[in-house]
mmCIF file of C-alpha atoms and ligand atoms in Angstrom:
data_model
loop_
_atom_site.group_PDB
_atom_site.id
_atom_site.type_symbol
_atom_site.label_atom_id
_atom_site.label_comp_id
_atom_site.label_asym_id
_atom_site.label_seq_id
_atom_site.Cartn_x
_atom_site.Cartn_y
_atom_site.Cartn_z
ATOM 1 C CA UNK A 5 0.000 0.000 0.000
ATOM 2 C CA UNK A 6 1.212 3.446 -0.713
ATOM 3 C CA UNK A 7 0.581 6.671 1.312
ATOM 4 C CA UNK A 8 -2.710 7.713 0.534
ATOM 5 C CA UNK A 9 -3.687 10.748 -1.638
ATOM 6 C CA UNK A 10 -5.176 13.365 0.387
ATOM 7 C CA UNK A 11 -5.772 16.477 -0.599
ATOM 8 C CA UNK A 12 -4.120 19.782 0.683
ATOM 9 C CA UNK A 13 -7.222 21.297 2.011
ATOM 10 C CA UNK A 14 -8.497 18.001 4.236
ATOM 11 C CA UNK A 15 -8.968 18.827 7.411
ATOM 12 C CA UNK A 16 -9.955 16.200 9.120
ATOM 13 C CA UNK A 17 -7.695 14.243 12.375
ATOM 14 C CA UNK A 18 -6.447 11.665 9.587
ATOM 15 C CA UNK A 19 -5.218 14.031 7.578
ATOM 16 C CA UNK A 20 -3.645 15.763 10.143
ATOM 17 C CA UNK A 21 -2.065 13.096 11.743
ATOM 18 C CA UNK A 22 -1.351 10.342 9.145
ATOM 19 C CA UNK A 23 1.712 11.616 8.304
ATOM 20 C CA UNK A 24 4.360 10.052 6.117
ATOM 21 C CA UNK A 25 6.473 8.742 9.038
ATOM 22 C CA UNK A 26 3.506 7.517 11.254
ATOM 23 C CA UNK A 27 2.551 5.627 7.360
ATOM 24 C CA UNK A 28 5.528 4.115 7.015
ATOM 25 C CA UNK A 29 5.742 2.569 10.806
ATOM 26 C CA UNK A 30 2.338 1.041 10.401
ATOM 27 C CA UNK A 31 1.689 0.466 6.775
ATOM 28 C CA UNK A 32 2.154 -3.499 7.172
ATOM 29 C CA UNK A 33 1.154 -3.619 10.809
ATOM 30 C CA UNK A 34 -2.151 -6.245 11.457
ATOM 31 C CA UNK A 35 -3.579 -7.060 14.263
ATOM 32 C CA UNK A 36 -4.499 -10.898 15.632
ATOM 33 C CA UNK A 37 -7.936 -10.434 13.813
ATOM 34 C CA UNK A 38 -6.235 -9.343 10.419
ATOM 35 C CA UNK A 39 -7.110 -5.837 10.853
ATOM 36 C CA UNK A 40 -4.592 -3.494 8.818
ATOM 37 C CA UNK A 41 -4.014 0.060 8.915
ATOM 38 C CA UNK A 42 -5.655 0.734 5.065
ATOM 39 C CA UNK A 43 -8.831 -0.630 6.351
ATOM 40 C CA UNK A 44 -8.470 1.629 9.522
ATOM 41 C CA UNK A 45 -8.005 4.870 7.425
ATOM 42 C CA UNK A 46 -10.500 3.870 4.609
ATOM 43 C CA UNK A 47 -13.302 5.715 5.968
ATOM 44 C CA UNK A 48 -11.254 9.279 5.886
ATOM 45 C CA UNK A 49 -9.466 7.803 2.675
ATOM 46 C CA UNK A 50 -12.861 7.381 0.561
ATOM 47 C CA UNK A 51 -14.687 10.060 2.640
ATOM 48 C CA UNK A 52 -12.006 13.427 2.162
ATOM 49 C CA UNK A 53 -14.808 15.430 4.412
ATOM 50 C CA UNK A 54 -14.772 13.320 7.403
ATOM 51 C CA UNK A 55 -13.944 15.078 11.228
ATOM 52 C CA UNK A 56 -11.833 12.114 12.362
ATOM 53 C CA UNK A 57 -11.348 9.476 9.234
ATOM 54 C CA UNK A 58 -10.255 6.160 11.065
ATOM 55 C CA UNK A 59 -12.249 3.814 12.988
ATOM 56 C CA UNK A 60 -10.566 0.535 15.426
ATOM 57 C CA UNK A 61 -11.298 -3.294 14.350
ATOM 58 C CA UNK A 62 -10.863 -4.139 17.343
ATOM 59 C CA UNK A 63 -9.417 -3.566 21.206
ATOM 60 C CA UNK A 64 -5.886 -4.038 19.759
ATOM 61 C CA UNK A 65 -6.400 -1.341 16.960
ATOM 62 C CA UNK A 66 -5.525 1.317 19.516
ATOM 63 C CA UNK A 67 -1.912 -0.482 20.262
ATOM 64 C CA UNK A 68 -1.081 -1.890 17.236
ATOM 65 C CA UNK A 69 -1.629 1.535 15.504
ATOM 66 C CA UNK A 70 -0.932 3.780 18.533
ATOM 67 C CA UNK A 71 1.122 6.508 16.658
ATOM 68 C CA UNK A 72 -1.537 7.448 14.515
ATOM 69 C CA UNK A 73 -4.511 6.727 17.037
ATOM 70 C CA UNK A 74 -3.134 8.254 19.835
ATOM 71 C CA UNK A 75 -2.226 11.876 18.055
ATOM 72 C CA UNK A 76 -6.143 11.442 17.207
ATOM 73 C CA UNK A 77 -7.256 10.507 20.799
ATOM 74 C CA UNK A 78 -5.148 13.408 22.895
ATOM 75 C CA UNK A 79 -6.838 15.746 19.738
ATOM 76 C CA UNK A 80 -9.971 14.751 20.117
ATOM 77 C CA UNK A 81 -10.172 13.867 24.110
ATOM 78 C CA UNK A 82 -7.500 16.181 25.322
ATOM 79 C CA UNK A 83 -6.420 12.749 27.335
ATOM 80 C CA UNK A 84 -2.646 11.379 27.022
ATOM 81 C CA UNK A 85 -0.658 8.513 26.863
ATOM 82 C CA UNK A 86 -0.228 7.964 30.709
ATOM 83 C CA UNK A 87 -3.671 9.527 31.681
ATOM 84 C CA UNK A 88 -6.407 6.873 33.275
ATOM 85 C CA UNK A 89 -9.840 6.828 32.360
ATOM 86 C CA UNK A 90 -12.523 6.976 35.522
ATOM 87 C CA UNK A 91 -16.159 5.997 35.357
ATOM 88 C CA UNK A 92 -19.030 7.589 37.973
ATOM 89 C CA UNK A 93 -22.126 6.182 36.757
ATOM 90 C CA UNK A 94 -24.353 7.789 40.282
ATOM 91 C CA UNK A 95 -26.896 9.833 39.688
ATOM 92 C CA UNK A 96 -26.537 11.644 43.033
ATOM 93 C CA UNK A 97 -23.636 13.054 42.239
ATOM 94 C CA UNK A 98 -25.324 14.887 39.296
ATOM 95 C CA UNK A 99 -26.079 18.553 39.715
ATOM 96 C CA UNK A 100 -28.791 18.778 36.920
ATOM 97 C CA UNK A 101 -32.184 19.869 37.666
ATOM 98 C CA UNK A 102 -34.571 21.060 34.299
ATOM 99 C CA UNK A 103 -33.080 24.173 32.615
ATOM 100 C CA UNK A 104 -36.322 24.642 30.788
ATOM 101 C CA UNK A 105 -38.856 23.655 32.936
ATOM 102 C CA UNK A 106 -41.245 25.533 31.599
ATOM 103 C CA UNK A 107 -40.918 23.784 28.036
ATOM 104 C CA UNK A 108 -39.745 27.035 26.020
ATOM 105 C CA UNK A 109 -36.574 26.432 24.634
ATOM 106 C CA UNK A 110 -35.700 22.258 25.244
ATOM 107 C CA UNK A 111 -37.591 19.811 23.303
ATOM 108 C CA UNK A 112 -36.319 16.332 23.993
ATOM 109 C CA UNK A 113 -33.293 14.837 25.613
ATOM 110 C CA UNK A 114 -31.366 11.701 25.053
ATOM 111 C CA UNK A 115 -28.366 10.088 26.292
ATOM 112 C CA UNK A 116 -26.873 7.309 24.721
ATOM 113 C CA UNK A 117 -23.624 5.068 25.510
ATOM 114 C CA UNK A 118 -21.808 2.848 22.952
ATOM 115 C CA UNK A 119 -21.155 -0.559 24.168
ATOM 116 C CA UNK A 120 -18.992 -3.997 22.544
ATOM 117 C CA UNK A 121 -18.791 -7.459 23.428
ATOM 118 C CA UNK A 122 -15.893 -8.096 25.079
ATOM 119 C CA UNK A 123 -13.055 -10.841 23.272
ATOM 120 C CA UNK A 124 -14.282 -10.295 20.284
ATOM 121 C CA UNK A 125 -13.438 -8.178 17.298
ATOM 122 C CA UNK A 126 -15.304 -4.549 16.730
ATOM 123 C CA UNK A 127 -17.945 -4.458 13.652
ATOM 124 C CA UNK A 128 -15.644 -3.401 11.407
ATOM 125 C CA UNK A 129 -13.615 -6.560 11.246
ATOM 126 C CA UNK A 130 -16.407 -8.547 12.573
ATOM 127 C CA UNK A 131 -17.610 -11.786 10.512
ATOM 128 C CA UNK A 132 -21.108 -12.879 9.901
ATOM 129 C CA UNK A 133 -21.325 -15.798 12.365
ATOM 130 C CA UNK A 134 -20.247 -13.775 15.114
ATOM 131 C CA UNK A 135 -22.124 -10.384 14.361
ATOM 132 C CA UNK A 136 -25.421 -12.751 14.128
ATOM 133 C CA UNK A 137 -23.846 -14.192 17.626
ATOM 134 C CA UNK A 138 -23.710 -11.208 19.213
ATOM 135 C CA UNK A 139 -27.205 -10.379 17.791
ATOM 136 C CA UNK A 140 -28.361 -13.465 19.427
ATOM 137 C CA UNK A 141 -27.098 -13.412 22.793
ATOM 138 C CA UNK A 142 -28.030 -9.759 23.420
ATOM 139 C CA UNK A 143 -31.284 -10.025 22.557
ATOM 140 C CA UNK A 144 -31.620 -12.976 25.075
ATOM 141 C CA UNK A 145 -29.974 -10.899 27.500
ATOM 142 C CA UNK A 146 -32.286 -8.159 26.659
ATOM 143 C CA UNK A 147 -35.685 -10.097 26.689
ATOM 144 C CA UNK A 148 -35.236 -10.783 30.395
ATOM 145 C CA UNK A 149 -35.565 -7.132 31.494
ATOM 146 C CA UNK A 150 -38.241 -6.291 33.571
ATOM 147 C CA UNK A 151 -40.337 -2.959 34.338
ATOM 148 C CA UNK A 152 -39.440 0.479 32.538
ATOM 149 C CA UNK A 153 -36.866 -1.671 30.346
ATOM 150 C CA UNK A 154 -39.727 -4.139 29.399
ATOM 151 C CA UNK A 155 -39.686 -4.375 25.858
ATOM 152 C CA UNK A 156 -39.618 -6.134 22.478
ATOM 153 C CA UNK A 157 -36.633 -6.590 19.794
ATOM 154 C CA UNK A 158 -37.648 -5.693 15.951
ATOM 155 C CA UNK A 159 -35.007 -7.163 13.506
ATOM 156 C CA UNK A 160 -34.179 -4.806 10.840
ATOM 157 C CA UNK A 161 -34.525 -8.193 7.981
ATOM 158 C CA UNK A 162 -38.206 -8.473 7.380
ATOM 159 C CA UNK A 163 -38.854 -4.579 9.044
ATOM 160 C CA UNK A 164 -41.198 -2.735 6.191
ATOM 161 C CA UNK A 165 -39.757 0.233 4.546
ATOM 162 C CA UNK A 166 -42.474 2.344 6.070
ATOM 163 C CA UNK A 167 -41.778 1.244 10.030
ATOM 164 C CA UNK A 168 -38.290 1.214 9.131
ATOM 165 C CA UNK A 169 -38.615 4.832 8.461
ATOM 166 C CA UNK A 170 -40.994 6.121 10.251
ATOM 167 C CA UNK A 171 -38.905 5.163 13.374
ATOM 168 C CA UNK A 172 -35.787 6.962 12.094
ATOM 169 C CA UNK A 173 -37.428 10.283 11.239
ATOM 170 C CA UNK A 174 -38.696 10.336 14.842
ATOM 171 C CA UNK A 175 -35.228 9.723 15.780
ATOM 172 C CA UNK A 176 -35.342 6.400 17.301
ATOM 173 C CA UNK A 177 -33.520 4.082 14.737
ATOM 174 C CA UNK A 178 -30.283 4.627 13.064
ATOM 175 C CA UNK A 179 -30.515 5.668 9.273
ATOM 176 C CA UNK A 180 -29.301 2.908 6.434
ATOM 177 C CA UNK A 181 -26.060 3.226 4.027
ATOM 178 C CA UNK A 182 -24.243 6.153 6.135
ATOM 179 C CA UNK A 183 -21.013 6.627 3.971
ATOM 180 C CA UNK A 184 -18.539 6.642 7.091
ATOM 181 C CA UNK A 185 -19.671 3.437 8.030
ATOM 182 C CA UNK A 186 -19.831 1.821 4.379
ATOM 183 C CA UNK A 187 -16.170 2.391 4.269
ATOM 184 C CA UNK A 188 -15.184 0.438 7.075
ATOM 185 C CA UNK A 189 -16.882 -2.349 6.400
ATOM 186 C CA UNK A 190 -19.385 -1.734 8.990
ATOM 187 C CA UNK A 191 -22.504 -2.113 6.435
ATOM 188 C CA UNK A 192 -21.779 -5.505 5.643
ATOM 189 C CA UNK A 193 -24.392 -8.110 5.388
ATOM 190 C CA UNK A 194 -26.884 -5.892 6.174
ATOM 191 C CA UNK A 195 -29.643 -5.711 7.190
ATOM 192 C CA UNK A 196 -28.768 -9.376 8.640
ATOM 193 C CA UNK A 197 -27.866 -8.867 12.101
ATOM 194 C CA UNK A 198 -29.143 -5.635 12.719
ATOM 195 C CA UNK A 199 -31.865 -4.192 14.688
ATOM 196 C CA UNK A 200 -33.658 -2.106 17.507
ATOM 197 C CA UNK A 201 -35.441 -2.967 21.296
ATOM 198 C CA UNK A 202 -37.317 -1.055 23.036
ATOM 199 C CA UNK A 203 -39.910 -0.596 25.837
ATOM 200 C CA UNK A 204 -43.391 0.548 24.939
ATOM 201 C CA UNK A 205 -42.810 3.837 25.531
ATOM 202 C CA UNK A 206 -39.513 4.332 23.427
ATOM 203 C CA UNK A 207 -37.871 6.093 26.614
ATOM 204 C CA UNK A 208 -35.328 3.005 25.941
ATOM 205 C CA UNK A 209 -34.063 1.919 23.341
ATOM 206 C CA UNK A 210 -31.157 -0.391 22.149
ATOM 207 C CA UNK A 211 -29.235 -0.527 18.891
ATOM 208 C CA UNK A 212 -27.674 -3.425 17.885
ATOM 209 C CA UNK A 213 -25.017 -3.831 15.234
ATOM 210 C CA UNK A 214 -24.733 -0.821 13.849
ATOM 211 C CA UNK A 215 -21.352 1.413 14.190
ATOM 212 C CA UNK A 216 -20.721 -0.636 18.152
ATOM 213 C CA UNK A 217 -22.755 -3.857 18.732
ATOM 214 C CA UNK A 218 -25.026 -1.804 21.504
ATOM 215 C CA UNK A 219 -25.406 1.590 21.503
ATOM 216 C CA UNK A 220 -28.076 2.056 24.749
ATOM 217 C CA UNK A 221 -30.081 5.060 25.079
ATOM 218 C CA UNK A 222 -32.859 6.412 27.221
ATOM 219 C CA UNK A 223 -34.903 9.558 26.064
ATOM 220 C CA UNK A 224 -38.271 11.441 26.666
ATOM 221 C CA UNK A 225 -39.263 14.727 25.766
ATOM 222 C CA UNK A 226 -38.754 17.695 27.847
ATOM 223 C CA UNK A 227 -35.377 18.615 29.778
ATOM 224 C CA UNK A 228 -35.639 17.071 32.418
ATOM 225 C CA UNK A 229 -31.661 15.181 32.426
ATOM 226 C CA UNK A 230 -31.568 13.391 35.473
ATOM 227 C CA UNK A 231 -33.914 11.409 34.840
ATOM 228 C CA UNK A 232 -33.172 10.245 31.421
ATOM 229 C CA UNK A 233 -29.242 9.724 33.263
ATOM 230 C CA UNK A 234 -30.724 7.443 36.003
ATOM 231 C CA UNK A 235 -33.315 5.622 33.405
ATOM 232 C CA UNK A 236 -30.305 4.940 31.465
ATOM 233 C CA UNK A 237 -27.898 4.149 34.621
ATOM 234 C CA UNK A 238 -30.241 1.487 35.241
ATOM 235 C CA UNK A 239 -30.557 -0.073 31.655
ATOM 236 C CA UNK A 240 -26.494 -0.319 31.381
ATOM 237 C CA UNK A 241 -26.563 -2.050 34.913
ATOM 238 C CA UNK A 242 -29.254 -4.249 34.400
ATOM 239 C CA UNK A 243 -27.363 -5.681 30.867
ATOM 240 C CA UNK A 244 -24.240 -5.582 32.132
ATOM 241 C CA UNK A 245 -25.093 -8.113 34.592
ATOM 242 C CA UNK A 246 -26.023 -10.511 31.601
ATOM 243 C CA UNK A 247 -23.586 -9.616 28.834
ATOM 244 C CA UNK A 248 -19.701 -8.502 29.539
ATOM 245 C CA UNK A 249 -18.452 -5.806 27.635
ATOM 246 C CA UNK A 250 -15.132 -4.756 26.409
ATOM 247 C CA UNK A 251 -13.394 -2.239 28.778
ATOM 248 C CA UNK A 252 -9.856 -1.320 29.031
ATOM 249 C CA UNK A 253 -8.486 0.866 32.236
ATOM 250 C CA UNK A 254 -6.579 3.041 30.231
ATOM 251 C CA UNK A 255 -8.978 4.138 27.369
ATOM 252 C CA UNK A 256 -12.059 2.894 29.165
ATOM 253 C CA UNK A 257 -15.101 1.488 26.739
ATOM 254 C CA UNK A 258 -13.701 0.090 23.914
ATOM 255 C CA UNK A 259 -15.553 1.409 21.088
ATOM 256 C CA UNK A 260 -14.955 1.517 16.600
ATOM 257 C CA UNK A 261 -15.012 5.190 16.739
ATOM 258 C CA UNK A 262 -11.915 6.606 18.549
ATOM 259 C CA UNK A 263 -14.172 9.630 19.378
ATOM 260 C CA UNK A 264 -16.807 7.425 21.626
ATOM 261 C CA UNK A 265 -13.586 5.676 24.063
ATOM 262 C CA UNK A 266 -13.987 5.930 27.436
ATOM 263 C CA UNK A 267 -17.500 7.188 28.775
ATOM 264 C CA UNK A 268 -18.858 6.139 25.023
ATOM 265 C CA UNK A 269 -21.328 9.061 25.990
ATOM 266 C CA UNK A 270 -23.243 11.461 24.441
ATOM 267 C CA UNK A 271 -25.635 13.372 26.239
ATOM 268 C CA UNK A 272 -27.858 15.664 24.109
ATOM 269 C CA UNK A 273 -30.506 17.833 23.979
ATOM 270 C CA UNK A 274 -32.836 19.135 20.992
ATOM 271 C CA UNK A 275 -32.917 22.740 21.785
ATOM 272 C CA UNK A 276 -34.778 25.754 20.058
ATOM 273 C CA UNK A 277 -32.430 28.829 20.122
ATOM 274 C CA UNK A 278 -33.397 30.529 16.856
ATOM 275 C CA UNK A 279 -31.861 34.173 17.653
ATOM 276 C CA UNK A 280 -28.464 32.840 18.947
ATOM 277 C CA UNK A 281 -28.472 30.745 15.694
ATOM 278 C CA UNK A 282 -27.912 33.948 13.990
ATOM 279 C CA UNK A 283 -25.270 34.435 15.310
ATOM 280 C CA UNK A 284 -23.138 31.646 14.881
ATOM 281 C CA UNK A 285 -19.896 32.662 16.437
ATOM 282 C CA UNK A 286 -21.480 33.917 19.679
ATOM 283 C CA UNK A 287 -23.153 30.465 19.723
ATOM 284 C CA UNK A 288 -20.521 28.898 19.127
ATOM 285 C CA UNK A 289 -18.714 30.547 21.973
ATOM 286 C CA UNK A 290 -20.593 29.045 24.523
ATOM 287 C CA UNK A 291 -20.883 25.426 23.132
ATOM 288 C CA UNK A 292 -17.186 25.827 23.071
ATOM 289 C CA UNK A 293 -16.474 26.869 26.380
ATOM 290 C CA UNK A 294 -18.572 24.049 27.377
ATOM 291 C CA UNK A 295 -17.235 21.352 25.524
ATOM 292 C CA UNK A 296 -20.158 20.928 23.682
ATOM 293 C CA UNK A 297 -21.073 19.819 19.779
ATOM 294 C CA UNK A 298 -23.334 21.062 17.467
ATOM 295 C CA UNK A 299 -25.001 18.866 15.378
ATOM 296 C CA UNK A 300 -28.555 18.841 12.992
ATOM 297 C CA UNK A 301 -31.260 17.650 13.879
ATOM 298 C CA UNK A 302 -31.546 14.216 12.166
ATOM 299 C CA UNK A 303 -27.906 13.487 14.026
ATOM 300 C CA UNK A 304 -24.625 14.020 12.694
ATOM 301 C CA UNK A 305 -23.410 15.024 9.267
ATOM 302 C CA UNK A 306 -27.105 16.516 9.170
ATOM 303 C CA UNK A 307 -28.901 20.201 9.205
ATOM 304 C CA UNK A 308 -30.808 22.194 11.808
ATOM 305 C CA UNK A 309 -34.397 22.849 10.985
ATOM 306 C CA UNK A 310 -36.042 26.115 12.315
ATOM 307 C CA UNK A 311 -33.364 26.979 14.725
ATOM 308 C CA UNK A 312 -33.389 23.551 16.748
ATOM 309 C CA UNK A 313 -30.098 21.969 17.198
ATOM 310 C CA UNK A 314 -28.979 18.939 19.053
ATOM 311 C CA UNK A 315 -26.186 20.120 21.443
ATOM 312 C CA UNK A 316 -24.204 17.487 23.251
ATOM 313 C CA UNK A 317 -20.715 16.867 25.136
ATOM 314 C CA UNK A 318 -17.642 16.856 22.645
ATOM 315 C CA UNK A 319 -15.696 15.016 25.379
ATOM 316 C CA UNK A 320 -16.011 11.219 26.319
ATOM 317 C CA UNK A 321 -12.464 10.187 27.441
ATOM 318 C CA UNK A 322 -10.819 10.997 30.805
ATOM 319 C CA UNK A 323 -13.973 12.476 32.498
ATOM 320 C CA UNK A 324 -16.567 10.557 34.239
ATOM 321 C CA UNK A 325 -19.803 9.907 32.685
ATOM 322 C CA UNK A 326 -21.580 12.082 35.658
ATOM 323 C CA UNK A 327 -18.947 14.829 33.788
ATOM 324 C CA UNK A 328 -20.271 14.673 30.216
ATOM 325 C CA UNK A 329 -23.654 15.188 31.314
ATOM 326 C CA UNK A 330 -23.168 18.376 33.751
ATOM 327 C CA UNK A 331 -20.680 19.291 30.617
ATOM 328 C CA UNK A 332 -23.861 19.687 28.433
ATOM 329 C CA UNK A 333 -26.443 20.223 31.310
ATOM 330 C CA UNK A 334 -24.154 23.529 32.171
ATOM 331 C CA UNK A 335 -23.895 24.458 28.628
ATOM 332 C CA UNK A 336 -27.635 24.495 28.092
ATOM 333 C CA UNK A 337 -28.374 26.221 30.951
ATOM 334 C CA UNK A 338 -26.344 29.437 29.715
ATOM 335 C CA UNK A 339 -26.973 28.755 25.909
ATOM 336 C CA UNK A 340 -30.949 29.119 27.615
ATOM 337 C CA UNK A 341 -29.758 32.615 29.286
ATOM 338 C CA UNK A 342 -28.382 33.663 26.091
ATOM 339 C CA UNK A 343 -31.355 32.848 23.948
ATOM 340 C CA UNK A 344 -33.116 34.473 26.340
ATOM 341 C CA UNK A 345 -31.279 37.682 26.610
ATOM 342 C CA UNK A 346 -31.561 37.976 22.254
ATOM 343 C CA UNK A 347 -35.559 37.627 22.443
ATOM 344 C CA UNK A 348 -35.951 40.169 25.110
HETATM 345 P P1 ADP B 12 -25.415 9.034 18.042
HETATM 346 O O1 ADP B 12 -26.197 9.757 19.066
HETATM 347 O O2 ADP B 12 -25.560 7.577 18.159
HETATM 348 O O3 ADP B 12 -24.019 9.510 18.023
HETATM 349 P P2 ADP B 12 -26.641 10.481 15.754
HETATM 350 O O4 ADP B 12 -26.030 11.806 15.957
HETATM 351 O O5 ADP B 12 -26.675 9.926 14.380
HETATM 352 O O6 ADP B 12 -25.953 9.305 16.569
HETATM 353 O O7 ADP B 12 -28.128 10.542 16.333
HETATM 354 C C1 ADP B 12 -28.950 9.419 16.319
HETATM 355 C C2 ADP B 12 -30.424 9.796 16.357
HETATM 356 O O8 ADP B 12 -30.753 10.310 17.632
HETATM 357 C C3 ADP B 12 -30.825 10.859 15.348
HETATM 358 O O9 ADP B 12 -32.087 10.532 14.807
HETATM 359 C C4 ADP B 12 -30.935 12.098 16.193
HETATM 360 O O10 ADP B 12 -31.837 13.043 15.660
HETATM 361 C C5 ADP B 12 -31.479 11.510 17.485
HETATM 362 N N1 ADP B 12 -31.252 12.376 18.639
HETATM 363 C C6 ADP B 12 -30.087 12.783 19.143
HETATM 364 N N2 ADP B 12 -30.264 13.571 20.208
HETATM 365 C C7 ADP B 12 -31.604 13.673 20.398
HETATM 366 C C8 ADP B 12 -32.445 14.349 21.332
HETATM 367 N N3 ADP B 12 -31.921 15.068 22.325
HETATM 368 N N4 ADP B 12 -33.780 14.217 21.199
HETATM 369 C C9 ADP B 12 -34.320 13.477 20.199
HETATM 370 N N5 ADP B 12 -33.585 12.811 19.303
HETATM 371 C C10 ADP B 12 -32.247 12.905 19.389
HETATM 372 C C1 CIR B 13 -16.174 11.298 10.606
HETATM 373 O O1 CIR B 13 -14.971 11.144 10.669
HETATM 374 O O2 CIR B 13 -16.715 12.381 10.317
HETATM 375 C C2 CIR B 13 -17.068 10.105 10.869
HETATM 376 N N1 CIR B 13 -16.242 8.928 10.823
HETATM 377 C C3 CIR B 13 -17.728 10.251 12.227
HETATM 378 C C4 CIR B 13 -16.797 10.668 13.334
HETATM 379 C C5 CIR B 13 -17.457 10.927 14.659
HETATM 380 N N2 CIR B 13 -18.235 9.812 15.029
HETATM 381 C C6 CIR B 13 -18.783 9.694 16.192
HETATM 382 O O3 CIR B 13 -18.786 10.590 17.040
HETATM 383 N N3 CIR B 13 -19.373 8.542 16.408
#
């Protein structure tokens, strides 16, 4: 393999940090699971827009290319070589009562964690056998949760077009053929393998198989964030207890996307804040000073609509989860004020 052609102008952590040296160190580098770097850097190869560009195969990804995944992770996380990660999954020690309780300004929230199997490989280097495996033995795992987390599993094979989208444009399901994930391999087989519980309610909800083999995730409308925390607290408990996942004490959660290590949280809201929105580098202040993203309203890579955003922590790595959420509960709360302040 040769050193890929990217252009002048990419800006994404790949580009950065792939250089020519870091190339030539890892260029014929696999790991146990026959993971090589050119399938790592596809993604950011094929897709010249991406933020980051590289995605893991597996836990031993992040060693066996640790000069070009590290650069990206101490980017990204602001977390180093010899730093420890440190999970706080109690609610008490959240300081988050409703910004909005009123209902102006916040109109859903959602927090989600990324979770893998543990000793096995990540989906992108995953093969069919053990993708349907994992498939398998979480939903078992899943079908023997009890009260709020009741629920039922709905394969994506056999799912009609019209549920099928219906439950991603009210932002419950992940959307089909994202680009990123195509490049990595992680759209293989599919739909085979793939699919969505929840409770009757759709406060919680589980992915499975898409970009990590569970991404968990308790919502409800409103802002009220402690709540969706502890609902979601309880859900990662309850499966852990049935199905052990991947964790590492330096980097935490193992996840595909570098960005997700560690907590493997993102805490959002949907928030209305037309008159900031005009004024992008004032809003963009605060969400920075916050550690917060911005992202559209049908998730990432997509566009606000009428001034509502979906505003979430940046960071995941080296902070507890109990962090990331009073990260974006904080955030909110001033990004409120300063909405506020423009309609007056
Ligand atoms: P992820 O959260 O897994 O990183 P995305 O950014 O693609 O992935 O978002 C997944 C889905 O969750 C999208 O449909 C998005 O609109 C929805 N979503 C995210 N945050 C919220 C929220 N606070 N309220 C309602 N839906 C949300
Ligand atoms: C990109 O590089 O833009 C995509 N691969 C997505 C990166 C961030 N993904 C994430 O937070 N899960």
């Amino acid at each position: 393999m040769n050193y890929p052609n990217l252009p002048e102008d990419c800006t994404s952590m790949l580009c950065k940090h792939l250089t020519p040296e870091v190339f030539e160190a890892l260029k014929d580098k696999t790991t146990a699971n026959g993971f090589t770097l050119e399938q790592a850097i596809n993604s950011g190869v094929m897709n010249i827009d991406s933020g980051i560009g590289v995605y893991a195969g597996d836990e031993e990804s992040y060693s066996t290319f640790a000069p070009l995944f590290d650069k990206i992770i101490e980017d990204y996380h602001g977390f180093g070589k010899e730093d420890k990660h440190q999970s706080n999954l109690n609610p008490d020690d959240l300081n988050a009562p409703n910004p909005d309780p009123d209902g102006e300004f916040i109109i859903s929230t959602r927090i989600r964690v990324g979770r893998n199997v543990a000793n096995l490989p990540l989906g992108p280097a995953i093969s069919k056998e053990q993708r349907d495996l994992v498939e398998s033995s979480v939903v078992e795992g899943l079908n023997t949760l009890e009260g709020e987390l009741e629920g039922s599993y709905h394969p994506l094979l056999g799912m009609s077009k019209e549920v099928q989208d219906e439950l991603i444009k009210d932002h419950f399901l992940f959307k089909e053929g994202d680009r990123f994930l195509d490049a990595v391999g992680l759209n293989r087989n599919w739909p085979e393998g793939r699919g969505i519980y929840h409770n009757k309610e759709k406060t919680f909800l589980v992915w499975v198989n898409e970009e990590d083999q569970l991404r968990i995730i308790s919502m409800q409308m409103g802002g009220d964030i402690k709540e969706v925390f502890t609902r979601l607290v309880n859900a990662i408990k309850s499966i852990e207890s049935k199905v052990q996942f991947s964790y590492n004490d330096h980097i935490g959660y193992i996840t595909s996307c570098p960005t997700n290590l560690g907590t493997a949280m993102r805490a959002s809201v949907h928030i209305a804040v037309p008159n900031l929105a005009k004024d992008m580098e004032a809003f963009k202040a605060i969400t920075d000073k916050f550690y917060l993203q911005i992202r559209g309203i049908h998730g990432e890579h997509s566009e606000s609509e009428g001034g509502v955003y979906d505003i979430s922590n940046r960071r995941r790595l080296g902070i507890t989860e109990v962090q990331a959420v009073q990260d974006m509960h904080d955030g909110v709360v001033a990004l409120i004020e300063a909405e506020k302040a423009l309609k007056a």
